[in-house]
């Protein structure tokens, strides 16, 4: 009688993996199993896994990366051959309109065949995209992404069911860009103190922001005290008012729902926040105030018509560029008014669950996160102000990240203010639960109605709450409660909320 040798647990494990392994066409599975019989399954698995890994580094197939359209083309044309040379993987960059980011990506994620292996998205969309994204740690490690170098608030974004499904490639944050020729002028300082009773300086709270905006509003001189977006990106500026007012009142700033997912908008804080937001439009160019687009807001500041811009970090970057700005030598950056650092929008990159080359997609993301490449990503899109810093090393070496402004000292000023804001013990993370696109859509629509006088603040907030209730019911209240509580606990655990 012939006794068959019983395989060890390790051999059984290795044989199971060899039986289902994708050999990438390098060898037939039959031949692979024959070799395992001769040399042992564990030894064969170890050897062939190494072969596959080495092959992936030289002939890694192709990765398709989707990015919203913008001024990426020059740097991507540089990155593509460099990435291929470093990894052996062909990369194709495909663009889509910024305004269609949500619809196009969600459609692509739901298809059987992936349109993109990796793609960028606003962190707000994580709740909707999450079921169709690959948790990054299932493909690679946080060390591969240099995750520890990412500023802490940005690390806390892009979480779905407590798993990281995206990593930042653009760190949006509110700061205030002030005109030094106005704020530091002796005559202006004396006139301001005579009128308001305190020294003129970059505002640190709402009253100071309102007063300085009013003071510098001089239509007869074509000068205005503030500029904020009042159309598509209106959400960011309204939520900033809600957050800062909540911090003033000592409550959970920016808490939008209660424990049963009932909206918390139509209340004293919501009404006052919307009233304040509308008041700011009195200090903007009258012909633009009711519907100020993002690009036009930047342009009027660059033309020298605005005294201060409490805005995303793209504003000072563009304003400091003499090729597009008339005030490049007359600005500096200060903290956004208010106690809380607000991080609206930004961009992240994740891997589609329907991708057939997740490893290649991860390597593309990891390559972009390497300090030298990430710094170029910011530096070489600086003039277009597209990509804002998100890694602490970018602020620690401003001459590398902001080469256009190293000599003027603006890079150091920008980095110092940004580091202080990102280390603030009070920060607000945008919600990113399922249906966020619809929740935000209601804010955008009805805030604009209030700004244009089509509705009172109470009417606008009531309409937002009604639509939020519909969205919550559509997605399932119990499900939404679970996702929102996950978000709440993230802010509590970090110490942002108590």
Short mmCIF file of C-alpha atoms in Angstrom, two decimals:
data_model
loop_
_atom_site.label_atom_id
_atom_site.label_comp_id
_atom_site.label_asym_id
_atom_site.label_seq_id
_atom_site.Cartn_x
_atom_site.Cartn_y
_atom_site.Cartn_z
CA UNK A 1 0.00 0.00 0.00
CA UNK A 2 1.31 3.44 -0.97
CA UNK A 3 1.10 6.08 1.73
CA UNK A 4 0.55 9.65 0.46
CA UNK A 5 2.58 12.28 2.24
CA UNK A 6 0.31 14.66 4.10
CA UNK A 7 0.93 18.26 3.12
CA UNK A 8 1.71 20.82 5.81
CA UNK A 9 -0.57 23.79 6.40
CA UNK A 10 1.93 26.04 4.64
CA UNK A 11 2.01 23.77 1.60
CA UNK A 12 -1.81 23.63 1.48
CA UNK A 13 -1.97 27.43 1.67
CA UNK A 14 0.62 27.83 -1.10
CA UNK A 15 -1.07 25.27 -3.34
CA UNK A 16 -4.42 27.01 -2.98
CA UNK A 17 -2.87 30.31 -4.05
CA UNK A 18 -1.00 28.75 -6.97
CA UNK A 19 -4.20 27.11 -8.21
CA UNK A 20 -5.93 30.45 -8.58
CA UNK A 21 -2.97 32.68 -9.39
CA UNK A 22 -3.01 34.96 -12.42
CA UNK A 23 0.27 34.13 -14.12
CA UNK A 24 0.09 37.20 -16.39
CA UNK A 25 0.77 34.91 -19.38
CA UNK A 26 4.30 34.14 -18.25
CA UNK A 27 3.66 30.44 -17.69
CA UNK A 28 0.71 28.08 -17.91
CA UNK A 29 -1.00 27.22 -14.66
CA UNK A 30 -0.46 23.55 -15.51
CA UNK A 31 3.30 24.08 -15.71
CA UNK A 32 3.20 26.11 -12.50
CA UNK A 33 1.50 23.24 -10.65
CA UNK A 34 3.93 20.72 -12.14
CA UNK A 35 6.84 22.72 -10.74
CA UNK A 36 5.13 22.88 -7.36
CA UNK A 37 5.01 19.08 -7.33
CA UNK A 38 8.74 18.92 -8.00
CA UNK A 39 10.04 21.82 -5.89
CA UNK A 40 7.25 22.22 -3.33
CA UNK A 41 4.28 24.55 -3.42
CA UNK A 42 5.66 27.04 -0.88
CA UNK A 43 9.00 27.40 -2.69
CA UNK A 44 7.28 27.75 -6.07
CA UNK A 45 4.85 30.35 -4.74
CA UNK A 46 7.67 32.42 -3.27
CA UNK A 47 9.76 32.26 -6.42
CA UNK A 48 6.96 33.02 -8.86
CA UNK A 49 5.53 35.85 -6.73
CA UNK A 50 8.95 37.49 -6.96
CA UNK A 51 8.97 37.01 -10.73
CA UNK A 52 5.54 38.64 -11.02
CA UNK A 53 6.62 41.54 -8.85
CA UNK A 54 9.77 42.12 -10.89
CA UNK A 55 7.79 41.85 -14.11
CA UNK A 56 5.26 44.40 -12.88
CA UNK A 57 8.11 46.85 -12.36
CA UNK A 58 9.22 46.58 -15.94
CA UNK A 59 6.10 45.68 -17.89
CA UNK A 60 3.30 46.82 -15.62
CA UNK A 61 0.55 47.16 -18.18
CA UNK A 62 -1.40 50.37 -18.47
CA UNK A 63 -3.11 52.63 -15.94
CA UNK A 64 -5.80 55.13 -16.84
CA UNK A 65 -6.01 58.12 -14.51
CA UNK A 66 -9.00 60.47 -14.65
CA UNK A 67 -8.61 64.13 -13.66
CA UNK A 68 -11.02 67.03 -13.87
CA UNK A 69 -10.05 69.29 -16.75
CA UNK A 70 -7.84 72.27 -16.03
CA UNK A 71 -4.30 73.42 -16.56
CA UNK A 72 -2.82 70.00 -15.83
CA UNK A 73 -1.64 69.17 -19.32
CA UNK A 74 1.97 70.48 -19.21
CA UNK A 75 2.92 68.76 -15.95
CA UNK A 76 1.12 65.54 -16.89
CA UNK A 77 2.97 65.39 -20.19
CA UNK A 78 6.14 65.47 -18.11
CA UNK A 79 4.92 62.99 -15.53
CA UNK A 80 3.74 60.29 -17.95
CA UNK A 81 7.13 59.29 -19.43
CA UNK A 82 8.85 59.69 -16.06
CA UNK A 83 6.35 57.36 -14.44
CA UNK A 84 6.75 54.81 -17.24
CA UNK A 85 10.53 54.92 -16.90
CA UNK A 86 10.37 54.50 -13.12
CA UNK A 87 7.77 51.73 -13.03
CA UNK A 88 7.42 50.22 -16.48
CA UNK A 89 3.73 51.13 -16.43
CA UNK A 90 2.09 53.11 -19.19
CA UNK A 91 -0.19 55.84 -17.86
CA UNK A 92 -2.92 57.65 -19.74
CA UNK A 93 -4.42 60.81 -18.27
CA UNK A 94 -8.05 61.37 -19.23
CA UNK A 95 -9.89 64.57 -18.37
CA UNK A 96 -13.54 65.34 -17.65
CA UNK A 97 -15.26 68.68 -16.95
CA UNK A 98 -15.09 69.86 -13.35
CA UNK A 99 -18.84 70.44 -13.27
CA UNK A 100 -19.48 66.82 -14.30
CA UNK A 101 -17.09 65.27 -11.80
CA UNK A 102 -19.86 63.73 -9.71
CA UNK A 103 -22.10 62.36 -12.44
CA UNK A 104 -19.39 61.07 -14.76
CA UNK A 105 -17.39 59.38 -12.05
CA UNK A 106 -20.38 57.77 -10.34
CA UNK A 107 -21.56 56.40 -13.69
CA UNK A 108 -18.08 55.09 -14.48
CA UNK A 109 -17.77 53.43 -11.07
CA UNK A 110 -21.04 51.55 -11.53
CA UNK A 111 -20.07 50.04 -14.87
CA UNK A 112 -18.69 46.55 -15.23
CA UNK A 113 -15.59 47.76 -17.01
CA UNK A 114 -13.67 50.61 -15.40
CA UNK A 115 -13.26 53.83 -17.31
CA UNK A 116 -10.51 54.92 -14.92
CA UNK A 117 -8.22 52.88 -12.70
CA UNK A 118 -7.57 55.90 -10.51
CA UNK A 119 -9.34 59.25 -10.56
CA UNK A 120 -9.71 62.47 -8.62
CA UNK A 121 -12.78 63.61 -6.72
CA UNK A 122 -13.92 66.08 -4.10
CA UNK A 123 -13.78 64.55 -0.61
CA UNK A 124 -17.46 65.51 -0.21
CA UNK A 125 -18.30 62.72 -2.65
CA UNK A 126 -16.68 59.97 -0.57
CA UNK A 127 -20.01 58.86 0.87
CA UNK A 128 -21.46 58.25 -2.58
CA UNK A 129 -18.30 56.91 -4.22
CA UNK A 130 -17.19 54.84 -1.22
CA UNK A 131 -19.02 51.59 -2.11
CA UNK A 132 -17.30 51.65 -5.50
CA UNK A 133 -13.79 52.51 -4.29
CA UNK A 134 -11.00 50.20 -3.19
CA UNK A 135 -9.68 50.72 0.36
CA UNK A 136 -6.12 51.82 -0.27
CA UNK A 137 -4.62 49.62 2.41
CA UNK A 138 -5.96 46.56 0.62
CA UNK A 139 -3.55 47.32 -2.23
CA UNK A 140 -0.55 48.98 -0.58
CA UNK A 141 0.64 50.55 2.63
CA UNK A 142 0.31 54.02 4.12
CA UNK A 143 4.09 54.16 4.17
CA UNK A 144 4.10 53.79 0.39
CA UNK A 145 1.89 56.89 0.24
CA UNK A 146 4.06 58.87 2.65
CA UNK A 147 0.84 59.29 4.60
CA UNK A 148 2.50 60.53 7.78
CA UNK A 149 3.67 63.65 5.93
CA UNK A 150 0.12 64.65 4.96
CA UNK A 151 -1.26 67.44 7.16
CA UNK A 152 -3.41 65.92 9.88
CA UNK A 153 -6.79 67.43 8.89
CA UNK A 154 -6.32 66.13 5.35
CA UNK A 155 -5.56 62.65 6.69
CA UNK A 156 -9.03 62.55 8.22
CA UNK A 157 -10.86 63.06 4.93
CA UNK A 158 -11.81 60.39 2.36
CA UNK A 159 -12.93 57.79 4.89
CA UNK A 160 -15.76 55.39 4.07
CA UNK A 161 -16.94 53.02 6.79
CA UNK A 162 -13.71 53.82 8.65
CA UNK A 163 -11.54 52.78 5.71
CA UNK A 164 -9.30 55.12 3.74
CA UNK A 165 -10.49 55.17 0.12
CA UNK A 166 -8.71 58.28 -1.11
CA UNK A 167 -5.65 60.42 -0.50
CA UNK A 168 -5.37 64.16 -1.07
CA UNK A 169 -3.72 65.69 -4.13
CA UNK A 170 -5.00 69.24 -3.53
CA UNK A 171 -5.27 70.82 -0.10
CA UNK A 172 -7.97 73.50 -0.16
CA UNK A 173 -8.20 75.73 2.89
CA UNK A 174 -9.55 79.20 3.67
CA UNK A 175 -7.04 81.98 4.35
CA UNK A 176 -7.30 85.77 4.05
CA UNK A 177 -5.31 87.62 1.41
CA UNK A 178 -4.97 91.27 2.37
CA UNK A 179 -3.68 94.30 0.52
CA UNK A 180 -0.67 95.63 2.42
CA UNK A 181 -0.84 98.99 0.59
CA UNK A 182 -4.23 99.49 2.26
CA UNK A 183 -4.07 97.65 5.58
CA UNK A 184 -0.59 99.00 6.43
CA UNK A 185 -1.00 102.55 5.14
CA UNK A 186 -0.63 105.12 7.91
CA UNK A 187 -3.49 107.34 6.81
CA UNK A 188 -5.84 104.38 6.41
CA UNK A 189 -4.89 103.06 9.84
CA UNK A 190 -5.59 106.40 11.49
CA UNK A 191 -8.94 106.80 9.72
CA UNK A 192 -10.01 103.29 10.62
CA UNK A 193 -9.19 103.71 14.31
CA UNK A 194 -11.02 107.01 14.41
CA UNK A 195 -14.15 105.39 12.99
CA UNK A 196 -14.18 101.98 14.70
CA UNK A 197 -12.16 102.54 17.85
CA UNK A 198 -9.54 99.82 17.37
CA UNK A 199 -6.43 99.23 15.26
CA UNK A 200 -6.66 98.27 11.60
CA UNK A 201 -5.24 94.76 11.03
CA UNK A 202 -6.08 91.48 9.35
CA UNK A 203 -9.44 90.50 10.91
CA UNK A 204 -9.56 87.66 13.40
CA UNK A 205 -13.32 87.59 14.02
CA UNK A 206 -16.59 88.38 12.26
CA UNK A 207 -16.95 91.94 13.60
CA UNK A 208 -13.46 92.87 12.42
CA UNK A 209 -14.06 91.23 9.05
CA UNK A 210 -17.33 93.11 8.62
CA UNK A 211 -15.82 96.43 9.73
CA UNK A 212 -12.75 96.24 7.49
CA UNK A 213 -14.92 95.19 4.55
CA UNK A 214 -17.23 98.16 5.13
CA UNK A 215 -14.32 100.58 5.63
CA UNK A 216 -12.66 99.76 2.33
CA UNK A 217 -15.86 99.76 0.27
CA UNK A 218 -15.55 102.87 -1.89
CA UNK A 219 -17.49 102.45 -5.14
CA UNK A 220 -16.46 105.92 -6.31
CA UNK A 221 -12.83 104.71 -6.21
CA UNK A 222 -13.68 101.30 -7.69
CA UNK A 223 -12.52 99.73 -4.45
CA UNK A 224 -14.44 97.15 -2.41
CA UNK A 225 -13.87 95.59 0.97
CA UNK A 226 -14.47 91.88 0.29
CA UNK A 227 -15.11 89.25 -2.35
CA UNK A 228 -16.84 85.90 -1.84
CA UNK A 229 -18.39 83.42 -4.25
CA UNK A 230 -22.17 83.71 -4.44
CA UNK A 231 -23.02 81.14 -7.12
CA UNK A 232 -21.91 77.50 -7.57
CA UNK A 233 -19.34 77.34 -4.74
CA UNK A 234 -21.58 79.34 -2.40
CA UNK A 235 -21.67 76.35 -0.04
CA UNK A 236 -18.10 76.95 1.12
CA UNK A 237 -18.74 80.54 2.21
CA UNK A 238 -22.08 79.84 3.84
CA UNK A 239 -20.68 76.89 5.79
CA UNK A 240 -17.76 79.07 6.92
CA UNK A 241 -20.28 81.47 8.49
CA UNK A 242 -22.13 78.57 10.15
CA UNK A 243 -18.92 77.07 11.51
CA UNK A 244 -17.40 80.29 12.83
CA UNK A 245 -20.68 81.36 14.45
CA UNK A 246 -21.04 77.96 16.12
CA UNK A 247 -17.52 78.32 17.53
CA UNK A 248 -18.42 81.79 18.82
CA UNK A 249 -21.41 80.31 20.64
CA UNK A 250 -19.41 77.44 22.12
CA UNK A 251 -21.35 74.63 20.42
CA UNK A 252 -20.31 71.91 17.99
CA UNK A 253 -19.44 74.17 15.08
CA UNK A 254 -20.89 73.00 11.78
CA UNK A 255 -23.02 70.19 13.24
CA UNK A 256 -25.69 69.94 10.55
CA UNK A 257 -27.86 67.08 11.89
CA UNK A 258 -28.99 65.79 15.26
CA UNK A 259 -28.73 62.16 16.35
CA UNK A 260 -31.83 61.24 14.33
CA UNK A 261 -30.59 63.02 11.19
CA UNK A 262 -32.98 65.90 11.67
CA UNK A 263 -31.49 69.05 10.06
CA UNK A 264 -30.07 71.77 12.31
CA UNK A 265 -30.26 74.74 9.95
CA UNK A 266 -33.44 76.66 10.73
CA UNK A 267 -32.30 77.98 14.09
CA UNK A 268 -30.62 81.04 15.58
CA UNK A 269 -27.18 80.12 14.27
CA UNK A 270 -28.39 79.27 10.77
CA UNK A 271 -30.43 82.48 10.44
CA UNK A 272 -27.61 84.68 11.75
CA UNK A 273 -25.02 82.93 9.53
CA UNK A 274 -27.08 83.44 6.39
CA UNK A 275 -27.81 87.06 7.37
CA UNK A 276 -24.09 87.69 7.83
CA UNK A 277 -23.27 86.04 4.54
CA UNK A 278 -25.79 88.22 2.72
CA UNK A 279 -24.39 91.34 4.42
CA UNK A 280 -20.93 90.65 2.96
CA UNK A 281 -22.38 91.14 -0.53
CA UNK A 282 -22.92 94.82 0.36
CA UNK A 283 -19.15 95.21 0.32
CA UNK A 284 -18.63 93.64 -3.11
CA UNK A 285 -18.97 95.13 -6.63
CA UNK A 286 -22.71 95.68 -6.96
CA UNK A 287 -22.95 94.32 -10.51
CA UNK A 288 -21.35 91.02 -9.44
CA UNK A 289 -22.42 90.57 -5.82
CA UNK A 290 -25.59 88.57 -6.48
CA UNK A 291 -23.80 85.94 -8.58
CA UNK A 292 -20.04 86.13 -8.13
CA UNK A 293 -18.28 83.20 -9.85
CA UNK A 294 -15.01 81.76 -8.59
CA UNK A 295 -12.92 82.85 -11.58
CA UNK A 296 -14.36 86.38 -11.68
CA UNK A 297 -13.79 86.81 -7.95
CA UNK A 298 -10.12 86.04 -8.46
CA UNK A 299 -9.90 88.40 -11.41
CA UNK A 300 -11.36 91.43 -9.63
CA UNK A 301 -8.87 90.91 -6.82
CA UNK A 302 -5.99 90.63 -9.29
CA UNK A 303 -7.15 93.90 -10.86
CA UNK A 304 -6.71 95.73 -7.56
CA UNK A 305 -10.41 96.31 -6.88
CA UNK A 306 -10.62 94.32 -3.62
CA UNK A 307 -9.01 95.08 -0.24
CA UNK A 308 -9.15 91.53 1.17
CA UNK A 309 -10.24 88.08 0.09
CA UNK A 310 -11.17 85.49 2.69
CA UNK A 311 -10.92 82.69 0.19
CA UNK A 312 -9.21 79.44 -0.74
CA UNK A 313 -5.43 79.27 -0.86
CA UNK A 314 -5.53 79.61 -4.64
CA UNK A 315 -6.24 83.36 -4.24
CA UNK A 316 -2.91 84.45 -2.75
CA UNK A 317 -0.99 82.10 -5.02
CA UNK A 318 -2.47 83.71 -8.11
CA UNK A 319 -2.39 87.24 -6.69
CA UNK A 320 1.33 86.92 -5.98
CA UNK A 321 2.08 86.13 -9.64
CA UNK A 322 3.03 89.35 -11.46
CA UNK A 323 2.20 87.82 -14.84
CA UNK A 324 -1.52 87.74 -14.01
CA UNK A 325 -1.89 90.12 -11.04
CA UNK A 326 -1.57 93.88 -10.70
CA UNK A 327 -1.14 93.63 -6.92
CA UNK A 328 1.55 90.96 -6.73
CA UNK A 329 3.86 93.15 -4.64
CA UNK A 330 1.09 94.46 -2.38
CA UNK A 331 -0.30 91.38 -0.64
CA UNK A 332 0.33 89.04 2.22
CA UNK A 333 -1.51 86.08 3.68
CA UNK A 334 -3.21 86.00 7.07
CA UNK A 335 -5.33 83.42 8.86
CA UNK A 336 -8.96 83.24 7.83
CA UNK A 337 -11.12 85.22 10.24
CA UNK A 338 -12.68 83.12 12.99
CA UNK A 339 -11.41 80.46 15.38
CA UNK A 340 -11.83 77.43 13.11
CA UNK A 341 -9.77 76.24 10.14
CA UNK A 342 -12.18 75.43 7.34
CA UNK A 343 -11.18 73.06 4.52
CA UNK A 344 -13.90 73.22 1.85
CA UNK A 345 -13.62 70.97 -1.20
CA UNK A 346 -10.05 70.03 -2.21
CA UNK A 347 -9.27 67.01 -4.35
CA UNK A 348 -8.44 63.42 -3.50
CA UNK A 349 -7.46 60.44 -5.63
CA UNK A 350 -8.77 56.91 -5.23
CA UNK A 351 -8.86 53.55 -6.99
CA UNK A 352 -11.98 52.26 -8.69
CA UNK A 353 -13.22 48.93 -7.35
CA UNK A 354 -13.88 47.82 -10.94
CA UNK A 355 -10.29 48.53 -11.99
CA UNK A 356 -8.39 45.58 -13.44
CA UNK A 357 -5.05 47.10 -12.52
CA UNK A 358 -5.40 48.20 -8.91
CA UNK A 359 -1.75 47.60 -8.15
CA UNK A 360 -0.74 49.83 -11.05
CA UNK A 361 -3.27 52.46 -9.96
CA UNK A 362 -1.86 52.42 -6.43
CA UNK A 363 1.65 52.82 -7.76
CA UNK A 364 0.55 55.82 -9.82
CA UNK A 365 -0.97 57.45 -6.73
CA UNK A 366 2.06 56.57 -4.59
CA UNK A 367 4.42 57.97 -7.23
CA UNK A 368 2.54 61.27 -7.24
CA UNK A 369 2.70 61.38 -3.44
CA UNK A 370 6.49 61.16 -3.40
CA UNK A 371 7.79 64.49 -2.11
CA UNK A 372 9.74 65.50 -5.21
CA UNK A 373 6.80 64.77 -7.52
CA UNK A 374 4.18 66.24 -5.19
CA UNK A 375 6.18 69.46 -4.87
CA UNK A 376 6.39 69.77 -8.64
CA UNK A 377 2.66 69.05 -8.88
CA UNK A 378 2.04 72.15 -6.77
CA UNK A 379 4.91 74.29 -8.08
CA UNK A 380 4.30 73.75 -11.78
CA UNK A 381 0.58 74.44 -11.54
CA UNK A 382 1.25 77.46 -9.33
CA UNK A 383 0.48 80.11 -11.95
CA UNK A 384 -2.88 78.47 -12.61
CA UNK A 385 -3.40 78.10 -8.84
CA UNK A 386 -4.87 74.63 -9.22
CA UNK A 387 -3.10 72.39 -6.77
CA UNK A 388 -2.69 73.62 -3.21
CA UNK A 389 -0.23 72.05 -0.75
CA UNK A 390 -1.41 69.16 1.40
CA UNK A 391 1.85 67.72 2.77
CA UNK A 392 3.72 69.30 5.67
CA UNK A 393 7.05 68.96 3.88
CA UNK A 394 5.71 71.35 1.25
CA UNK A 395 5.43 74.06 3.89
CA UNK A 396 8.73 73.14 5.49
CA UNK A 397 10.55 73.81 2.20
CA UNK A 398 8.64 76.73 0.61
CA UNK A 399 11.48 77.54 -1.79
CA UNK A 400 10.92 74.16 -3.45
CA UNK A 401 7.14 74.26 -3.41
CA UNK A 402 6.78 77.94 -4.34
CA UNK A 403 9.82 78.66 -6.52
CA UNK A 404 8.19 81.63 -8.25
CA UNK A 405 7.95 83.47 -4.93
CA UNK A 406 11.00 82.37 -2.97
CA UNK A 407 12.87 85.68 -3.34
CA UNK A 408 9.95 87.94 -2.49
CA UNK A 409 9.33 86.21 0.81
CA UNK A 410 5.74 85.42 -0.12
CA UNK A 411 6.45 81.68 -0.09
CA UNK A 412 7.63 81.88 3.54
CA UNK A 413 4.58 83.96 4.52
CA UNK A 414 2.20 81.54 2.80
CA UNK A 415 3.86 78.51 4.40
CA UNK A 416 3.93 80.01 7.92
CA UNK A 417 0.24 80.92 7.87
CA UNK A 418 -0.75 77.57 6.35
CA UNK A 419 1.16 75.54 8.94
CA UNK A 420 -0.46 77.49 11.76
CA UNK A 421 -3.93 76.94 10.30
CA UNK A 422 -3.39 73.22 9.79
CA UNK A 423 -2.15 72.74 13.34
CA UNK A 424 -5.16 74.62 14.74
CA UNK A 425 -6.90 72.54 17.45
CA UNK A 426 -10.17 73.62 15.86
CA UNK A 427 -10.80 72.46 12.29
CA UNK A 428 -13.91 71.60 10.32
CA UNK A 429 -14.12 68.68 7.90
CA UNK A 430 -16.74 68.77 5.15
CA UNK A 431 -19.43 66.13 5.50
CA UNK A 432 -18.96 63.20 3.14
CA UNK A 433 -21.91 60.89 3.78
CA UNK A 434 -24.11 59.26 1.13
CA UNK A 435 -26.25 61.93 -0.53
CA UNK A 436 -23.86 64.79 0.27
CA UNK A 437 -24.11 66.03 -3.31
CA UNK A 438 -27.85 66.48 -2.80
CA UNK A 439 -27.51 68.04 0.64
CA UNK A 440 -25.00 70.54 -0.74
CA UNK A 441 -27.16 71.18 -3.79
CA UNK A 442 -29.97 72.37 -1.52
CA UNK A 443 -27.58 74.75 0.25
CA UNK A 444 -26.34 76.15 -3.05
CA UNK A 445 -29.83 76.71 -4.47
CA UNK A 446 -31.47 78.29 -1.46
CA UNK A 447 -28.51 80.34 -0.23
CA UNK A 448 -28.51 82.00 -3.65
CA UNK A 449 -32.24 82.72 -3.26
CA UNK A 450 -31.55 84.46 0.04
CA UNK A 451 -28.64 86.46 -1.39
CA UNK A 452 -30.74 87.71 -4.32
CA UNK A 453 -33.73 88.55 -2.13
CA UNK A 454 -36.00 85.86 -3.53
CA UNK A 455 -36.38 84.40 -0.05
CA UNK A 456 -35.82 85.47 3.54
CA UNK A 457 -33.12 83.62 5.48
CA UNK A 458 -35.86 81.75 7.35
CA UNK A 459 -37.59 80.72 4.10
CA UNK A 460 -34.32 79.63 2.50
CA UNK A 461 -33.26 77.58 5.51
CA UNK A 462 -36.71 76.00 5.79
CA UNK A 463 -36.52 74.95 2.14
CA UNK A 464 -33.04 73.47 2.73
CA UNK A 465 -34.31 71.45 5.68
CA UNK A 466 -37.31 70.14 3.70
CA UNK A 467 -35.05 68.94 0.88
CA UNK A 468 -32.58 67.45 3.35
CA UNK A 469 -35.37 65.44 4.92
CA UNK A 470 -36.32 64.10 1.48
CA UNK A 471 -32.72 63.13 0.80
CA UNK A 472 -32.40 61.38 4.16
CA UNK A 473 -35.58 59.39 3.55
CA UNK A 474 -34.43 58.49 0.04
CA UNK A 475 -31.14 57.07 1.30
CA UNK A 476 -32.68 55.53 4.42
CA UNK A 477 -32.69 57.31 7.78
CA UNK A 478 -31.06 54.48 9.73
CA UNK A 479 -28.31 54.16 7.14
CA UNK A 480 -27.70 57.92 7.18
CA UNK A 481 -27.61 57.99 10.97
CA UNK A 482 -24.85 55.39 10.90
CA UNK A 483 -22.76 57.25 8.34
CA UNK A 484 -23.21 60.63 10.00
CA UNK A 485 -22.29 59.23 13.43
CA UNK A 486 -19.12 57.78 11.91
CA UNK A 487 -18.29 61.31 10.71
CA UNK A 488 -19.16 62.81 14.11
CA UNK A 489 -16.95 60.34 15.95
CA UNK A 490 -14.04 61.20 13.67
CA UNK A 491 -14.26 64.86 14.73
CA UNK A 492 -14.75 63.92 18.37
CA UNK A 493 -11.82 61.50 18.38
CA UNK A 494 -9.55 64.17 16.93
CA UNK A 495 -10.66 66.68 19.56
CA UNK A 496 -12.30 69.05 17.09
CA UNK A 497 -15.68 68.43 18.70
CA UNK A 498 -16.45 67.53 22.28
#
